[in-house]
Amino acid sequence: MNKDLVTDKFVEHFGEAGDFYFSPGRVNLIGEHTDYNGGFVLPGAIDKGMLACIKVNGTDKIRAYSVDLNEYAEFGMKEEEAPAQSWARYIFGVVREIAKRGGVVKGFDTAFSGDVPLGAGLSSSAALESTYAFALNDMFSLGIDKFELAKIGQATEHNYIGVKCGIMDQFASVFGKTGHLIRLDCRSLEYEYVPFNPVGYKVVLIDSVVKHELASSAYNKRRESCEAVVKAMQKRHPEVELLRDADMTMLAEVKDEVSAEDYMRAEYVIEEIQRLLDACEALKKGDYKTVGEKMYGTHEGMSKLYEVSCEELDFLNDVAKKCGVIGSRVMGGGFGGCTINLVPEEKYDAFIETAVKEFTAKFGKEPKVYPVKIGDGSRKL
Ligand code: ADP
Ligand code: MG
């Protein structure tokens, strides 16, 4: 992170620098489309994020400068004073959500910059929200706990950006810990740190640069399929509320009562929840080979059963297999975005070179490459 640049820009716009805060983006190793089925996810914070310099300015206004976009915004903190720029709405939203919880924030100046690629599925927006939620809580001694800080970020997306996201991204950004992933139970919101020390391996994301355009209508259809299967199961097992509560035997019982498509969708979800639990057990033993196999299993399931992959992502998965990558899968909801890859160090260079060359030759556009390390969550620098 470029602290000097943020300092320079802050000084240029506002005078003497204030305090510095950082919050990371995130990856999710395994557990996709499990959240709305009451299952688990396994995110971790990364070594890329948002860095902000912040200082109280003695007014009732926020003056903010986005270093990366080279844009300035000035706005008040009342509901009707929302700024026009979307990047500034994240800051405004966090301030409003804090106010709704009774927190008193005074006017401040801020400059910020980040190195999480925007819109690539690494949650640059959560990094931005968490940075300000954490910083304002600290600066104004608001006493808000970390869970509530994550919820403030999530509520900002819901109420000020219009993105109805779950809690995973903000949760991982706030709670991240070096050497660990976080197994989050999306039903109870209980969580557990799981060790992640892949010695001899690198984690790298390959961005297909395909935008998730199909995602929202397909997403709703997938949810409907899951609900339809639950409904069928409830005739025999009234205790089943979500696919989290189901197993393959229960699924077999309703085979003739649900569509072939709904059956496949539920099969994926039930297997995925189990794959994640198996991967966590393997991580505790340091068995990265099994973790990798589970990742390939997820890709296969997302591609063939849940049908949320695309040609580009399947291609990247095949290249990974061919190059000796031990685990690879599409990360995120699907239809575009990145694959996440667990790569033996000695095979890393050849994998990247082959993936970039072959992908570019086939699709006429270059994929982007983001190596990441698992790092700590929100903090003051
Ligand atoms: P992502 O998957 O990366 O979270 P989103 O579309 O949810 O993608 O969030 C991206 C938005 O977050 C951008 O349009 C911008 O408003 C804001 N943002 C993210 N990173 C930055 C940055 N470095 N500088 C300014 N705004 C940023
Ligand atoms: Mg986002």
Coordinates of C-alpha atoms and ligand atoms in Angstrom, one line a residue:
M1 CA 0.0 0.0 0.0
N2 CA 1.3 3.4 -0.9
K3 CA 1.2 5.3 2.4
D4 CA 3.4 8.1 1.0
L5 CA 1.1 8.8 -1.8
V6 CA -2.0 9.0 0.5
T7 CA 0.0 11.2 2.9
D8 CA 1.0 13.5 0.0
K9 CA -2.5 13.8 -1.3
F10 CA -3.9 14.4 2.1
V11 CA -1.4 17.1 2.8
E12 CA -2.0 18.7 -0.6
H13 CA -5.8 18.9 0.0
F14 CA -6.2 19.3 3.7
G15 CA -2.9 20.2 5.5
E16 CA -1.1 18.2 8.1
A17 CA -1.8 14.4 8.0
G18 CA -4.1 12.6 10.5
D19 CA -4.3 8.9 11.5
F20 CA -4.0 6.0 9.1
Y21 CA -6.4 3.0 8.9
F22 CA -6.4 -0.1 6.7
S23 CA -8.9 -2.7 5.8
P24 CA -8.4 -5.6 3.4
G25 CA -10.3 -7.2 0.6
R26 CA -11.0 -11.0 0.8
V27 CA -11.0 -14.3 -0.9
N28 CA -13.2 -17.3 -0.3
L29 CA -11.4 -20.6 -0.5
I30 CA -14.4 -22.8 -0.8
G31 CA -18.2 -22.6 -0.1
E32 CA -20.1 -21.0 -2.9
H33 CA -23.9 -20.5 -3.1
T34 CA -24.0 -22.0 0.4
D35 CA -24.8 -18.7 2.3
Y36 CA -28.5 -18.5 1.3
N37 CA -28.9 -22.2 2.0
G38 CA -27.8 -21.7 5.6
G39 CA -24.4 -23.4 5.0
F40 CA -20.8 -22.2 5.6
V41 CA -18.3 -20.1 3.8
L42 CA -14.5 -20.0 4.3
P43 CA -13.2 -16.5 3.5
G44 CA -9.9 -14.9 4.5
A45 CA -8.6 -11.4 4.4
I46 CA -5.9 -10.6 1.9
D47 CA -2.8 -8.5 1.8
K48 CA -4.5 -6.0 -0.5
G49 CA -7.0 -3.4 0.8
M50 CA -7.9 0.2 1.4
L51 CA -5.7 2.8 3.2
A52 CA -7.2 6.0 4.5
C53 CA -5.7 9.0 6.2
I54 CA -8.4 10.7 8.4
K55 CA -8.5 13.8 10.6
V56 CA -11.2 15.7 12.4
N57 CA -11.8 19.1 10.7
G58 CA -13.9 21.0 13.2
T59 CA -16.9 21.3 10.8
D60 CA -20.0 19.3 10.3
K61 CA -18.9 18.3 6.8
I62 CA -16.9 15.4 5.4
R63 CA -14.3 16.3 2.8
A64 CA -13.0 13.3 1.0
Y65 CA -10.5 12.7 -1.7
S66 CA -10.2 9.5 -3.7
V67 CA -6.5 9.2 -4.7
D68 CA -7.1 6.5 -7.3
L69 CA -10.0 8.2 -9.0
N70 CA -8.6 11.7 -8.5
E71 CA -12.0 12.9 -7.4
Y72 CA -13.0 15.2 -4.5
A73 CA -16.4 15.2 -2.7
E74 CA -17.7 17.3 0.1
F75 CA -21.0 16.4 1.9
G76 CA -22.9 16.7 5.1
M77 CA -23.9 13.8 7.4
K78 CA -27.7 14.2 7.3
E79 CA -29.8 11.7 5.4
E80 CA -30.7 14.2 2.7
E81 CA -27.0 15.2 2.1
A82 CA -25.9 12.1 0.3
P83 CA -23.1 12.7 -2.2
A84 CA -23.5 12.0 -5.9
Q85 CA -20.3 10.0 -6.5
S86 CA -20.7 6.3 -5.7
W87 CA -17.3 5.9 -4.0
A88 CA -18.3 8.8 -1.6
R89 CA -21.7 7.1 -0.9
Y90 CA -19.8 4.3 0.8
I91 CA -18.3 6.7 3.3
F92 CA -21.6 8.5 3.7
G93 CA -23.5 5.3 4.2
V94 CA -21.1 4.1 6.9
V95 CA -21.5 7.4 8.7
R96 CA -25.3 7.2 8.4
E97 CA -25.4 3.6 9.6
I98 CA -23.3 4.6 12.6
A99 CA -25.7 7.4 13.3
K100 CA -28.7 5.0 13.2
R101 CA -26.9 3.1 15.9
G102 CA -26.6 6.2 18.1
G103 CA -22.9 6.9 17.3
V104 CA -21.9 10.5 17.1
V105 CA -19.4 11.3 14.3
K106 CA -17.9 14.8 13.8
G107 CA -16.8 16.2 10.5
F108 CA -13.5 14.9 9.1
D109 CA -11.1 15.2 6.1
T110 CA -9.9 12.0 4.4
A111 CA -7.8 10.8 1.5
F112 CA -7.8 7.1 0.6
S113 CA -6.3 4.7 -1.9
G114 CA -6.6 1.0 -2.5
D115 CA -5.0 -1.9 -4.4
V116 CA -8.0 -4.3 -4.4
P117 CA -9.0 -4.5 -8.1
L118 CA -12.5 -3.0 -8.4
G119 CA -15.3 -5.3 -9.4
A120 CA -13.1 -8.4 -9.7
G121 CA -14.8 -10.3 -6.8
L122 CA -12.2 -9.4 -4.1
S123 CA -14.6 -7.0 -2.5
S124 CA -13.0 -3.6 -2.8
S125 CA -16.3 -2.2 -1.6
A126 CA -16.1 -4.1 1.7
A127 CA -12.5 -2.9 2.1
L128 CA -13.7 0.6 1.7
E129 CA -16.7 0.3 4.1
S130 CA -14.7 -1.6 6.8
T131 CA -11.9 1.0 6.7
Y132 CA -14.3 3.8 7.6
A133 CA -16.5 1.8 10.0
F134 CA -13.4 0.7 11.9
A135 CA -11.7 4.1 11.8
L136 CA -14.7 6.2 12.9
N137 CA -15.4 3.7 15.7
D138 CA -11.8 4.1 16.9
M139 CA -11.5 7.9 16.4
F140 CA -14.7 8.8 18.2
S141 CA -14.5 6.0 20.8
L142 CA -17.9 4.7 19.8
G143 CA -17.5 1.3 21.4
I144 CA -19.1 -0.6 18.5
D145 CA -18.1 -4.3 18.5
K146 CA -16.4 -5.9 15.4
F147 CA -19.5 -7.8 14.4
E148 CA -21.6 -4.6 14.3
L149 CA -18.8 -2.9 12.3
A150 CA -19.2 -5.6 9.7
K151 CA -23.0 -5.2 9.8
I152 CA -22.6 -1.4 9.3
G153 CA -20.7 -2.2 6.1
Q154 CA -23.3 -4.7 4.9
A155 CA -26.1 -2.2 5.7
T156 CA -24.3 0.5 3.7
E157 CA -24.4 -1.8 0.6
H158 CA -28.1 -2.5 1.2
N159 CA -29.3 1.0 2.0
Y160 CA -26.9 3.3 0.2
I161 CA -25.6 1.3 -2.8
G162 CA -28.5 -1.0 -3.5
V163 CA -26.5 -4.3 -3.3
K164 CA -28.3 -6.9 -1.2
C165 CA -25.2 -8.7 -0.2
G166 CA -24.6 -11.2 2.7
I167 CA -22.3 -10.5 5.6
M168 CA -19.2 -12.6 4.4
D169 CA -17.2 -9.8 2.7
Q170 CA -17.4 -7.3 5.5
F171 CA -17.0 -10.0 8.1
A172 CA -13.8 -11.3 6.5
S173 CA -12.4 -7.7 6.1
V174 CA -13.0 -6.9 9.7
F175 CA -12.1 -10.3 11.3
G176 CA -9.3 -11.4 9.0
K177 CA -6.2 -12.9 10.7
T178 CA -2.8 -13.8 9.2
G179 CA -2.4 -17.6 8.8
H180 CA -6.1 -18.2 9.1
L181 CA -9.3 -18.5 7.1
I182 CA -12.6 -18.1 8.9
R183 CA -15.3 -20.7 8.8
L184 CA -18.5 -18.7 9.0
D185 CA -21.8 -20.4 9.7
C186 CA -24.2 -18.3 7.6
R187 CA -27.2 -19.5 9.6
S188 CA -26.0 -18.9 13.2
L189 CA -23.2 -16.4 12.3
E190 CA -20.9 -18.4 14.6
Y191 CA -17.4 -18.5 13.3
E192 CA -14.1 -20.3 13.8
Y193 CA -10.6 -19.6 12.7
V194 CA -9.1 -22.4 10.6
P195 CA -5.3 -22.5 10.1
F196 CA -4.1 -21.7 6.6
N197 CA -0.4 -22.0 6.2
P198 CA 0.2 -23.4 2.8
V199 CA 3.9 -23.7 2.9
G200 CA 5.3 -24.4 -0.5
Y201 CA 2.2 -23.1 -2.3
K202 CA 1.0 -19.8 -3.6
V203 CA -2.5 -18.5 -3.8
V204 CA -3.3 -16.7 -7.1
L205 CA -6.4 -15.4 -8.7
I206 CA -6.8 -15.4 -12.4
D207 CA -9.4 -12.9 -13.6
S208 CA -11.4 -14.0 -16.7
V209 CA -12.3 -10.4 -17.2
V210 CA -15.8 -11.6 -18.0
K211 CA -18.4 -9.4 -16.3
H212 CA -21.1 -11.2 -14.2
E213 CA -23.9 -9.9 -16.4
L214 CA -26.2 -13.0 -16.2
A215 CA -25.6 -13.2 -12.5
S216 CA -28.7 -11.6 -10.9
S217 CA -31.5 -13.4 -12.8
A218 CA -29.7 -16.7 -12.7
Y219 CA -29.1 -16.2 -9.0
N220 CA -32.8 -15.8 -8.3
K221 CA -33.5 -18.9 -10.3
R222 CA -31.0 -20.9 -8.3
R223 CA -32.5 -19.8 -5.1
E224 CA -36.0 -20.8 -6.3
S225 CA -34.7 -24.3 -7.2
C226 CA -33.2 -24.7 -3.7
E227 CA -36.5 -23.6 -2.1
A228 CA -38.5 -26.0 -4.3
V229 CA -36.5 -28.9 -3.2
V230 CA -36.7 -27.9 0.5
K231 CA -40.5 -27.7 0.1
A232 CA -40.6 -31.2 -1.4
M233 CA -38.5 -32.6 1.5
Q234 CA -40.7 -31.0 4.1
K235 CA -43.5 -33.4 3.4
R236 CA -41.4 -36.2 5.0
H237 CA -39.0 -34.0 7.1
P238 CA -40.8 -31.0 8.4
E239 CA -37.6 -30.0 10.3
V240 CA -35.8 -29.1 7.0
E241 CA -35.8 -25.3 6.7
L242 CA -32.9 -24.9 4.3
L243 CA -30.7 -27.3 2.3
R244 CA -28.2 -27.0 5.2
D245 CA -30.6 -29.4 7.0
A246 CA -30.8 -32.0 4.2
D247 CA -28.6 -34.9 3.2
M248 CA -28.3 -37.0 0.0
T249 CA -30.8 -39.6 1.3
M250 CA -33.5 -37.0 1.7
L251 CA -32.7 -35.7 -1.7
A252 CA -33.0 -39.2 -3.2
E253 CA -36.5 -39.5 -1.6
V254 CA -37.8 -36.5 -3.6
K255 CA -36.2 -37.4 -6.9
D256 CA -39.5 -38.0 -8.6
E257 CA -41.2 -35.0 -7.0
V258 CA -38.8 -32.3 -8.2
S259 CA -37.6 -31.3 -11.6
A260 CA -34.3 -32.8 -12.9
E261 CA -32.8 -29.3 -12.8
D262 CA -33.9 -28.6 -9.2
Y263 CA -32.5 -31.9 -8.2
M264 CA -29.1 -31.1 -9.7
R265 CA -29.0 -27.7 -8.0
A266 CA -29.8 -29.2 -4.6
E267 CA -27.2 -32.0 -5.1
Y268 CA -24.5 -29.3 -5.7
V269 CA -25.5 -27.4 -2.5
I270 CA -25.6 -30.5 -0.3
E271 CA -22.3 -31.7 -1.6
E272 CA -20.7 -28.2 -1.4
I273 CA -21.6 -27.8 2.3
Q274 CA -19.9 -31.2 3.0
R275 CA -16.9 -30.3 0.8
L276 CA -16.3 -27.2 2.8
L277 CA -16.5 -29.1 6.1
D278 CA -14.1 -31.7 4.7
A279 CA -11.7 -29.0 3.5
C280 CA -11.7 -27.5 7.0
E281 CA -10.7 -30.9 8.5
A282 CA -8.0 -31.2 5.9
L283 CA -6.7 -27.7 6.7
K284 CA -6.4 -28.6 10.4
K285 CA -4.2 -31.5 9.4
G286 CA -2.2 -29.4 6.9
D287 CA -3.4 -31.7 4.1
Y288 CA -3.4 -29.2 1.2
K289 CA -3.7 -32.0 -1.4
T290 CA -7.2 -32.8 -0.1
V291 CA -8.1 -29.1 0.1
G292 CA -7.1 -28.8 -3.5
E293 CA -9.2 -31.8 -4.5
K294 CA -12.2 -30.3 -2.8
M295 CA -11.7 -27.0 -4.7
Y296 CA -11.7 -28.9 -8.0
G297 CA -14.8 -30.7 -6.8
T298 CA -16.5 -27.3 -6.2
H299 CA -15.6 -26.2 -9.7
E300 CA -17.0 -29.3 -11.3
G301 CA -20.2 -28.9 -9.3
M302 CA -20.6 -25.3 -10.1
S303 CA -20.0 -26.0 -13.8
K304 CA -22.0 -29.2 -14.3
L305 CA -24.7 -29.3 -11.6
Y306 CA -25.3 -25.7 -10.5
E307 CA -24.4 -24.4 -14.0
V308 CA -23.0 -21.1 -13.0
S309 CA -19.6 -21.3 -14.8
C310 CA -18.8 -20.1 -18.3
E311 CA -16.4 -21.1 -21.1
E312 CA -13.6 -18.8 -19.9
L313 CA -13.7 -20.1 -16.3
D314 CA -13.8 -23.7 -17.4
F315 CA -10.9 -23.1 -19.7
L316 CA -8.9 -21.6 -16.8
N317 CA -9.8 -24.6 -14.6
D318 CA -8.5 -27.0 -17.3
V319 CA -5.3 -25.1 -17.8
A320 CA -4.7 -25.2 -14.0
K321 CA -5.2 -29.0 -14.0
K322 CA -2.8 -29.4 -16.9
C323 CA -0.2 -27.2 -15.1
G324 CA -0.2 -29.2 -11.9
V325 CA -2.1 -26.7 -9.8
I326 CA -3.4 -28.6 -6.8
G327 CA -6.7 -26.7 -6.4
S328 CA -8.6 -24.4 -8.7
R329 CA -12.2 -23.2 -8.9
V330 CA -14.3 -20.3 -9.9
M331 CA -14.6 -17.9 -6.9
G332 CA -17.8 -16.0 -6.3
G333 CA -21.3 -16.5 -7.7
G334 CA -20.1 -17.4 -11.1
F335 CA -20.7 -16.4 -14.8
G336 CA -17.4 -14.4 -14.7
G337 CA -14.9 -13.0 -12.3
C338 CA -11.8 -15.0 -11.1
T339 CA -10.7 -18.5 -10.4
I340 CA -8.8 -19.0 -7.2
N341 CA -5.8 -21.3 -7.5
L342 CA -3.5 -23.1 -5.0
V343 CA -0.3 -23.5 -6.9
P344 CA 2.9 -25.4 -5.9
E345 CA 5.7 -22.8 -5.8
E346 CA 7.8 -24.6 -8.4
K347 CA 5.0 -24.7 -10.9
Y348 CA 3.8 -21.1 -10.4
D349 CA 5.7 -19.3 -13.1
A350 CA 4.9 -21.9 -15.8
F351 CA 1.2 -21.9 -14.7
I352 CA 0.9 -18.1 -15.0
E353 CA 2.7 -18.0 -18.3
T354 CA 0.7 -20.8 -19.8
A355 CA -2.6 -19.5 -18.5
V356 CA -2.1 -16.0 -19.8
K357 CA -0.8 -17.2 -23.2
E358 CA -3.4 -19.8 -23.9
F359 CA -6.3 -17.8 -22.6
T360 CA -5.3 -14.8 -24.7
A361 CA -4.9 -17.0 -27.8
K362 CA -8.3 -18.5 -27.3
F363 CA -10.4 -15.5 -26.2
G364 CA -8.5 -12.6 -27.7
K365 CA -8.2 -10.8 -24.3
E366 CA -5.6 -11.0 -21.6
P367 CA -6.6 -12.4 -18.1
K368 CA -5.4 -10.5 -15.1
V369 CA -3.3 -12.1 -12.4
Y370 CA -3.6 -11.3 -8.7
P371 CA -1.3 -13.1 -6.3
V372 CA -2.6 -12.8 -2.8
K373 CA -1.5 -13.7 0.7
I374 CA -3.8 -14.2 3.7
G375 CA -3.5 -11.2 6.0
D376 CA -4.9 -9.4 9.0
G377 CA -8.3 -7.6 9.1
S378 CA -9.2 -3.9 9.9
R379 CA -6.5 -2.0 11.8
K380 CA -5.0 1.3 12.7
L381 CA -1.5 1.7 11.3
Ligands
ADP1 P1 -16.1 -5.3 -5.6 O1 -16.4 -6.7 -6.1 O2 -14.6 -5.0 -5.9 O3 -16.5 -5.1 -4.2 P2 -18.1 -3.4 -6.2 O4 -18.8 -3.0 -7.4 O5 -18.9 -3.9 -5.1 O6 -16.9 -4.4 -6.6 O7 -17.4 -2.1 -5.6 C1 -16.6 -1.3 -6.4 C2 -16.9 0.2 -6.0 O8 -16.2 0.5 -4.8 C3 -16.3 1.1 -7.0 O9 -17.3 1.4 -8.0 C4 -16.1 2.4 -6.1 O10 -17.2 3.1 -5.9 C5 -15.7 1.8 -4.8 N1 -14.2 1.6 -4.7 C6 -13.5 0.4 -4.6 N2 -12.2 0.6 -4.6 C7 -12.0 2.0 -4.7 C8 -10.8 2.8 -4.8 N3 -9.6 2.3 -4.7 N4 -11.0 4.1 -4.9 C9 -12.3 4.6 -4.9 N5 -13.4 3.9 -4.9 C10 -13.3 2.6 -4.8
MG2 MG -18.5 -5.3 -3.6

